[in-house]
Amino acid sequence: MHKLGDILISREDIREKVRGLAAQISADYAGKDILLVGVLKGAMIFLADICREINLPVVIDFIVLSSYGLEAQTSGVVLLRKDIDDNIEGKHVIIVEDIIDTGVTLNFLKGHFETRAPASLKTCVAFDKFSRRTVDITPDYYGFQIPDKFVVGYGLDYANLYRNLHDLRVIDFIDE
Ligand code: IMP
Ligand code: MG
């Protein structure tokens, strides 16, 4: 059984952090066009927020990976369900993800795009569960480092629920 637990990061803190990240990206890529690739479904809210704060010409695309299922543990196997629509050759690509946990997913995505000759490739995640990493990968941009807890809200789900919550909240798992 599970229940919705405490707020870990408030909507106000998230909003402020997203503005800061967007300002940093706008400065780092000044004079360039960028392609933001969101990972569905989790990154939809983060992408929607950050793209509107970036002061550059932005193109948006999405990729769909295999579902996390109903489990709170990653399977370790990443499957591509839907690729982006356009050629990324010569483009400045930023992969936008909701959360990095073991790093398997982001590592897979980097490999997936690296071979297609983008002008540059970076990663941007809202939340980083850094203590859980099994793959040696650090996101180029991240919002918050968080402890090893299962979190929902701001696009993140548990069993497909809670994506619409404004704040990032913890799920408490209760033994029966
Ligand atoms: P990784 O491949 O282990 O880094 O896992 C990344 C993916 O697992 C994310 O894109 C999320 O979909 C999912 N995930 C990892 N931790 C959480 C969590 O605390 N809440 C919701 N989804 C999570
Ligand atoms: Mg995800």
Tab-separated table of C-alpha atoms in Angstrom, residues 7-103:
chain	number	residue	atom	x	y	z
A	7	ILE	CA	6.118	17.978	0.195
A	8	LEU	CA	9.815	17.622	-0.606
A	9	ILE	CA	10.120	20.655	-2.890
A	10	SER	CA	7.487	23.349	-3.105
A	11	ARG	CA	6.035	24.795	-6.291
A	12	GLU	CA	7.597	28.169	-5.463
A	13	ASP	CA	11.071	26.673	-5.130
A	14	ILE	CA	10.597	24.733	-8.368
A	15	ARG	CA	9.448	27.852	-10.219
A	16	GLU	CA	12.448	29.845	-9.044
A	17	LYS	CA	14.865	27.056	-9.922
A	18	VAL	CA	13.367	26.583	-13.402
A	19	ARG	CA	13.799	30.312	-14.067
A	20	GLY	CA	17.433	30.087	-12.978
A	21	LEU	CA	18.109	27.063	-15.175
A	22	ALA	CA	16.474	28.756	-18.153
A	23	ALA	CA	18.572	31.886	-17.614
A	24	GLN	CA	21.710	29.769	-17.508
A	25	ILE	CA	20.760	27.922	-20.707
A	26	SER	CA	19.863	31.213	-22.429
A	27	ALA	CA	23.313	32.583	-21.551
A	28	ASP	CA	25.220	29.404	-22.446
A	29	TYR	CA	23.569	29.131	-25.869
A	30	ALA	CA	23.377	32.877	-26.673
A	31	GLY	CA	23.162	33.443	-30.427
A	32	LYS	CA	22.175	29.843	-31.120
A	33	ASP	CA	18.956	27.946	-31.774
A	34	ILE	CA	18.281	24.963	-29.548
A	35	LEU	CA	16.284	21.770	-29.815
A	36	LEU	CA	14.704	20.618	-26.575
A	37	VAL	CA	13.869	16.923	-26.552
A	38	GLY	CA	11.439	16.021	-23.795
A	39	VAL	CA	11.097	12.469	-22.524
A	40	LEU	CA	7.432	11.584	-22.236
A	41	LYS	CA	5.507	11.476	-20.130
A	42	GLY	CA	7.449	12.570	-17.074
A	43	ALA	CA	9.204	15.604	-18.563
A	44	MET	CA	6.102	17.247	-20.035
A	45	ILE	CA	5.548	19.737	-17.225
A	46	PHE	CA	9.210	20.597	-16.697
A	47	LEU	CA	9.660	21.066	-20.447
A	48	ALA	CA	6.545	23.231	-20.720
A	49	ASP	CA	7.812	25.450	-17.907
A	50	ILE	CA	11.461	25.749	-18.889
A	51	CYS	CA	10.889	26.314	-22.619
A	52	ARG	CA	8.795	29.394	-21.864
A	53	GLU	CA	11.586	30.936	-19.786
A	54	ILE	CA	14.331	30.473	-22.399
A	55	ASN	CA	15.029	33.606	-24.450
A	56	LEU	CA	16.240	31.865	-27.598
A	57	PRO	CA	14.682	30.324	-30.689
A	58	VAL	CA	13.539	26.934	-29.389
A	59	VAL	CA	12.264	23.876	-31.228
A	60	ILE	CA	10.530	21.197	-29.179
A	61	ASP	CA	10.331	17.490	-29.839
A	62	PHE	CA	9.488	14.436	-27.773
A	63	ILE	CA	10.698	10.911	-27.379
A	64	VAL	CA	8.757	8.101	-25.752
A	65	LEU	CA	10.466	5.367	-23.795
A	66	SER	CA	9.147	2.159	-22.323
A	67	SER	CA	6.909	2.726	-19.355
A	68	TYR	CA	8.150	2.444	-15.808
A	69	GLY	CA	5.140	0.206	-15.273
A	70	LEU	CA	3.580	0.040	-11.860
A	71	GLU	CA	6.856	-0.621	-10.132
A	72	ALA	CA	8.861	1.885	-8.134
A	73	GLN	CA	12.081	0.272	-9.355
A	74	THR	CA	13.601	0.771	-12.768
A	75	SER	CA	13.803	-2.433	-14.826
A	76	GLY	CA	17.277	-1.527	-16.083
A	77	VAL	CA	16.132	-2.064	-19.680
A	78	VAL	CA	15.223	0.980	-21.747
A	79	LEU	CA	13.056	0.570	-24.835
A	80	LEU	CA	12.362	3.242	-27.410
A	81	ARG	CA	8.676	3.553	-28.227
A	82	LYS	CA	8.770	6.692	-30.365
A	83	ASP	CA	11.739	8.603	-31.705
A	84	ILE	CA	11.882	12.353	-32.423
A	85	ASP	CA	10.510	13.528	-35.773
A	86	ASP	CA	13.438	15.422	-37.308
A	87	ASN	CA	17.115	15.105	-38.141
A	88	ILE	CA	19.354	16.503	-35.377
A	89	GLU	CA	22.525	16.801	-37.448
A	90	GLY	CA	24.222	20.154	-36.729
A	91	LYS	CA	21.679	21.062	-34.052
A	92	HIS	CA	22.214	22.024	-30.433
A	93	VAL	CA	20.249	19.364	-28.598
A	94	ILE	CA	19.258	19.377	-24.940
A	95	ILE	CA	17.580	16.265	-23.569
A	96	VAL	CA	15.006	17.274	-20.957
A	97	GLU	CA	14.148	14.618	-18.340
A	98	ASP	CA	12.093	14.692	-15.176
A	99	ILE	CA	14.490	12.782	-12.927
A	100	ILE	CA	17.769	10.901	-13.024
A	101	ASP	CA	17.979	7.910	-10.704
A	102	THR	CA	20.347	5.040	-11.658
A	103	GLY	CA	21.344	6.963	-14.784
